mmCIF file of C-alpha atoms in Angstrom:
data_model
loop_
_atom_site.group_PDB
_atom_site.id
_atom_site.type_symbol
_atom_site.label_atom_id
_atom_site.label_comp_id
_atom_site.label_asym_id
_atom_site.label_seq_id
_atom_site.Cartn_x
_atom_site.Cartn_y
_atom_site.Cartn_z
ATOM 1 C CA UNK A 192 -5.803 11.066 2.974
ATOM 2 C CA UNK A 193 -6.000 7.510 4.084
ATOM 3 C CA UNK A 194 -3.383 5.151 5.053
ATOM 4 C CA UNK A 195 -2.830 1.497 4.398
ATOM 5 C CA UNK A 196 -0.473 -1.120 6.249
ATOM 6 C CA UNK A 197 0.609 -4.101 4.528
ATOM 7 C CA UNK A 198 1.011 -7.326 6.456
ATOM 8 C CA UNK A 199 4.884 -7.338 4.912
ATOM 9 C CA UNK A 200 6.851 -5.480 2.322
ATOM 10 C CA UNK A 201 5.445 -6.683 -1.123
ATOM 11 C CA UNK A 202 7.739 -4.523 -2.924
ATOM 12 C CA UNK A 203 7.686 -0.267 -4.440
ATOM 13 C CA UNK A 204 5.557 -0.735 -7.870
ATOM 14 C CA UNK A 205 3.328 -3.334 -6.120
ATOM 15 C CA UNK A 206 2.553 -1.368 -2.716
ATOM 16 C CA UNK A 207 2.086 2.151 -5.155
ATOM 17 C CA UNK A 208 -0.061 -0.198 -7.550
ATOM 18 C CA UNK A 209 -2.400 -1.861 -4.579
ATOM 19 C CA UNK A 210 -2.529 1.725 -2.596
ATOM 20 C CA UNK A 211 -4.338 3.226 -6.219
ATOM 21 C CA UNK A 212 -6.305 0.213 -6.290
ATOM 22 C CA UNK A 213 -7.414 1.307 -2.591
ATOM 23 C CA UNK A 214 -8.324 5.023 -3.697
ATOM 24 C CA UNK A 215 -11.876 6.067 -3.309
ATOM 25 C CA UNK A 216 -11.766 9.424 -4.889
ATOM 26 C CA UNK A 217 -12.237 10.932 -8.043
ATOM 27 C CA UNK A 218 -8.248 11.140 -8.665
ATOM 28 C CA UNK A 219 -4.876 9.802 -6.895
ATOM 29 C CA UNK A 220 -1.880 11.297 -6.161
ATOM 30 C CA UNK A 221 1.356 9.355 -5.485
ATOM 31 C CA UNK A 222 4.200 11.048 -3.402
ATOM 32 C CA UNK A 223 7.382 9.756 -2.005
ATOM 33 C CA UNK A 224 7.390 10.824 1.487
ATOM 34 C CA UNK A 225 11.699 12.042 1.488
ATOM 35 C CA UNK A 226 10.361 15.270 -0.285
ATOM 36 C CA UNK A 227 12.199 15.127 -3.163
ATOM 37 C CA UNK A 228 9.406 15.615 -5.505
ATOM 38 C CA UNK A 229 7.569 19.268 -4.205
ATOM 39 C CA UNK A 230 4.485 18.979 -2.742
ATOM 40 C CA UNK A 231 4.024 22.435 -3.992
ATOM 41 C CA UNK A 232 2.995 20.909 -7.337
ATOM 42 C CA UNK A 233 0.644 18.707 -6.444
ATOM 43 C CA UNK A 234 -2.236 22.149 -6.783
ATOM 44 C CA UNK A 235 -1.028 22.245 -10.160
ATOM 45 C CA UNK A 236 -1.228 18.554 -11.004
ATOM 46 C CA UNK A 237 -4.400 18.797 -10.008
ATOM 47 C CA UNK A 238 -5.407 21.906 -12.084
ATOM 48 C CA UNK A 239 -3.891 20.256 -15.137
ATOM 49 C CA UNK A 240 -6.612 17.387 -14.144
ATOM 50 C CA UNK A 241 -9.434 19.347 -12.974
ATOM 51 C CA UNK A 242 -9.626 22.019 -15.756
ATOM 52 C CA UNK A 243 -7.928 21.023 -18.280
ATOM 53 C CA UNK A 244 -8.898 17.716 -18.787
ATOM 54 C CA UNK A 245 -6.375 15.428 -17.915
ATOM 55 C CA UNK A 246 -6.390 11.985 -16.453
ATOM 56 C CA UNK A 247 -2.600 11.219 -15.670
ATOM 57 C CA UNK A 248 -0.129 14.267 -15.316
ATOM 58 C CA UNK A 249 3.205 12.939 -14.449
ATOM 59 C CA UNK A 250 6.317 14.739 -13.144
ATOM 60 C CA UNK A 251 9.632 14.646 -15.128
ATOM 61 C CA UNK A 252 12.743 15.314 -13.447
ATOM 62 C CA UNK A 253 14.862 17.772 -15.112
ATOM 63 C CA UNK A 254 17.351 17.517 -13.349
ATOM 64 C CA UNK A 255 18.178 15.218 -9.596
ATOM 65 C CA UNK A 256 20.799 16.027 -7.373
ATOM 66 C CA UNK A 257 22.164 12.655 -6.857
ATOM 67 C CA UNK A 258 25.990 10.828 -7.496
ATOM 68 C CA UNK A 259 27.049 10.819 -11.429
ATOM 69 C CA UNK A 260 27.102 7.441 -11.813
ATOM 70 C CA UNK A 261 23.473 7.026 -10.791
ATOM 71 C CA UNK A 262 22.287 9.976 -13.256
ATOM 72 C CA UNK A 263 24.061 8.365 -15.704
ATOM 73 C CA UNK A 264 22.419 4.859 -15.521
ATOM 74 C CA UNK A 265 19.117 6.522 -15.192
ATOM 75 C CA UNK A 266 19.338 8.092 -18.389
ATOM 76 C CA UNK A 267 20.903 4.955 -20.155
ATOM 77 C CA UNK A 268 18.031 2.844 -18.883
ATOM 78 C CA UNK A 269 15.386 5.187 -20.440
ATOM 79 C CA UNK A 270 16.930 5.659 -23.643
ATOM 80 C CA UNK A 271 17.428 1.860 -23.534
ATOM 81 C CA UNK A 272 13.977 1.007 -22.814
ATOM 82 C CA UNK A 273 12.235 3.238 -24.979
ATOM 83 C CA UNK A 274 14.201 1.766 -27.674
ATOM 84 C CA UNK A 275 13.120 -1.827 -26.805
ATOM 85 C CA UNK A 276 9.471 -0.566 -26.582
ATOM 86 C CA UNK A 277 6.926 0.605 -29.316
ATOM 87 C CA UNK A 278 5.489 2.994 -27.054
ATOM 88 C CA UNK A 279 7.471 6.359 -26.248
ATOM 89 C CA UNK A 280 7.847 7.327 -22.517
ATOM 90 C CA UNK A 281 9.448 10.722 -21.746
ATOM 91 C CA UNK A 282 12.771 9.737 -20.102
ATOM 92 C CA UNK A 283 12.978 10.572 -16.297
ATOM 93 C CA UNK A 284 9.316 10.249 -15.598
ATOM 94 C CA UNK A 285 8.459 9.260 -11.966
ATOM 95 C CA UNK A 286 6.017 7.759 -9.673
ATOM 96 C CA UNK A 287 5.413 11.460 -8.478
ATOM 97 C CA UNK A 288 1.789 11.625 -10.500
ATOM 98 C CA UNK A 289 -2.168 12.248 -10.103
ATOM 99 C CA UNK A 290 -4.237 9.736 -11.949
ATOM 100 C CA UNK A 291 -8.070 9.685 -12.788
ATOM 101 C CA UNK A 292 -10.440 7.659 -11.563
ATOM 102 C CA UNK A 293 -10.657 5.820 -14.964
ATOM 103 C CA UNK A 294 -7.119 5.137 -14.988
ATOM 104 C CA UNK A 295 -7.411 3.492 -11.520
ATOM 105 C CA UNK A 296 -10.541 1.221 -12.927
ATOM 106 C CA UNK A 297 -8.364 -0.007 -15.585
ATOM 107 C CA UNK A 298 -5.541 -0.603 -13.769
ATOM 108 C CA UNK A 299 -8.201 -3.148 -11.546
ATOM 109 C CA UNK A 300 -8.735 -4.722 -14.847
ATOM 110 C CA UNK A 301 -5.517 -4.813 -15.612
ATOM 111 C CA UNK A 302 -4.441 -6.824 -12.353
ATOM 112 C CA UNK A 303 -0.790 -6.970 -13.175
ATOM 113 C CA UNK A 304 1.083 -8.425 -10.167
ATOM 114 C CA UNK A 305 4.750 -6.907 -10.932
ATOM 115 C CA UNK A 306 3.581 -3.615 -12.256
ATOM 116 C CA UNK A 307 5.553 -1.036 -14.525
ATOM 117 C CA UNK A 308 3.610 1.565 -13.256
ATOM 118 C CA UNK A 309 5.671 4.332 -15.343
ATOM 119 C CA UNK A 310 5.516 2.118 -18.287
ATOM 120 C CA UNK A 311 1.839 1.001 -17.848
ATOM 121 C CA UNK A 312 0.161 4.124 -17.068
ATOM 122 C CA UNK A 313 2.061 5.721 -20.321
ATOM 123 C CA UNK A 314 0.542 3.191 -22.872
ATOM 124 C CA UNK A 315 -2.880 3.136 -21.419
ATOM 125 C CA UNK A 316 -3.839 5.519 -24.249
ATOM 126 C CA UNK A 317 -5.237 8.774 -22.015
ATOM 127 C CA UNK A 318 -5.203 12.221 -22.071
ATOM 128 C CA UNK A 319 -1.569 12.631 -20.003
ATOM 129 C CA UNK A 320 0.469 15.894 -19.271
ATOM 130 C CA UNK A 321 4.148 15.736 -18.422
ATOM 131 C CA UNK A 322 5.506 18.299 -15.952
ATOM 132 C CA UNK A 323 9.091 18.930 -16.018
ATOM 133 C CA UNK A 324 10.410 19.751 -12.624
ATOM 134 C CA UNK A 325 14.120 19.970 -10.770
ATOM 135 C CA UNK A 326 14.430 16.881 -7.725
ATOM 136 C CA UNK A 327 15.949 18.200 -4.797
ATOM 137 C CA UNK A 328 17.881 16.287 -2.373
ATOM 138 C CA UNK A 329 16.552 14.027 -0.035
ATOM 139 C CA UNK A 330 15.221 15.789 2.745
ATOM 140 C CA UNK A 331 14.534 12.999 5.214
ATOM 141 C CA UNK A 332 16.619 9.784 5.850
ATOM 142 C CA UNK A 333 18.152 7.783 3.332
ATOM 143 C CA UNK A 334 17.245 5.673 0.317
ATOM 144 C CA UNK A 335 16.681 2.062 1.370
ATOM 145 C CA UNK A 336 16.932 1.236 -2.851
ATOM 146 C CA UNK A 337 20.061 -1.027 -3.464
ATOM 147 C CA UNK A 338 21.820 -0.355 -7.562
ATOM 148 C CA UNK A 339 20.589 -4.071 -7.235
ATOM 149 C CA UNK A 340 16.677 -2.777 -6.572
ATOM 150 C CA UNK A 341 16.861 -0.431 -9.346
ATOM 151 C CA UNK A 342 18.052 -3.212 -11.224
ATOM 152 C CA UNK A 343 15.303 -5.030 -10.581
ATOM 153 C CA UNK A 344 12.640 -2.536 -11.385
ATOM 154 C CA UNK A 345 14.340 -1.769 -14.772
ATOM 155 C CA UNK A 346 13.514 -5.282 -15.134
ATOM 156 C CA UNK A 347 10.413 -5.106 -14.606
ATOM 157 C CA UNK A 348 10.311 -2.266 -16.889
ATOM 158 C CA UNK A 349 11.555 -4.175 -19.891
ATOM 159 C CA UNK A 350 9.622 -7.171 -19.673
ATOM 160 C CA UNK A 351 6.310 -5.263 -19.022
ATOM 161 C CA UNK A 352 6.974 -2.426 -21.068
ATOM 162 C CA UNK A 353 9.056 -3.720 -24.522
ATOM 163 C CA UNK A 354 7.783 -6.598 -26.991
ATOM 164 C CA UNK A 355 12.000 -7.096 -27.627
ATOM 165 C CA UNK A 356 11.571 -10.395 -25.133
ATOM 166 C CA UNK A 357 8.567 -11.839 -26.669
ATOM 167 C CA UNK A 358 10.511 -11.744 -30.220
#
């Protein structure tokens, strides 16, 4: 387990994106500290990796115990964006994953400096498992994402992901 400080906030998908780009290992796995994804997967993220064979297994939330309203644009910005893009994403995929080592030396390549991560990991064209799981409640503090951060990470997610701007 290492740590890394940044000299100022550059932003979620950016600090996630630089921190794999840090990784020394064989595989990475990306965890929100509140402890609403369960740890207690993360053995079998990495058995899906280690014997089985794959190089990105990604957690899908079920179901998230959070207001209505926020559910509800959740879902209509997945639908949404995998109907502006080519590529299909499950809906409700996270940042909670494990990727491979290859996937991390790609993503150098790649050098994308506002990253889609759930979007850009999906059409990278590897081996990837999809684990459906239930998302508690936060467990510690509270969320310090404003509608208008989500907002802008959706964003992010339909200019990177979809080819509906370019045309």
């Amino acid at each position: 387990v290492r740590g890394i400080k940044y000299s100022r906030n550059f932003g979620y998908q950016r600090s996630i994106y630089q921190a794999y780009l840090e990784c020394k290992g064989e595989c990475a796995i990306q965890i929100d500290c509140d402890l609403q994804d369960p740890p207690s997967l993360i053995p079998v993220f990495y058995e899906k990796w280690d014997k089985k064979g794959y190089k990105a297994v990604s957690g899908v939330r079920k179901s998230r115990k959070e207001g209505q309203l926020m559910n509800w644009s959740r879902k209509l910005f997945y639908r949404t964006l995998n109907f502006l893009s080519d590529e299909g994403m499950p809906p409700d995929v996270g940042e909670f994953r494990l990727i491979d080592r290859k996937i991390i030396e790609v993503l150098r390549i790649v050098g994308d400096h506002q990253p889609y991560l759930r979007g850009l990991v999906s059409t990278l064209g590897f081996k990837q498992y999809f684990y459906s799981y239930n998302r508690e409640r936060r467990q510690v503090g509270v969320t310090k994402f404003h509608f208008s951060d989500l907002i802008g990470i959706g964003m992010d997610g339909v200019l990177n992901y979809s080819i509906v701007p370019l045309r």
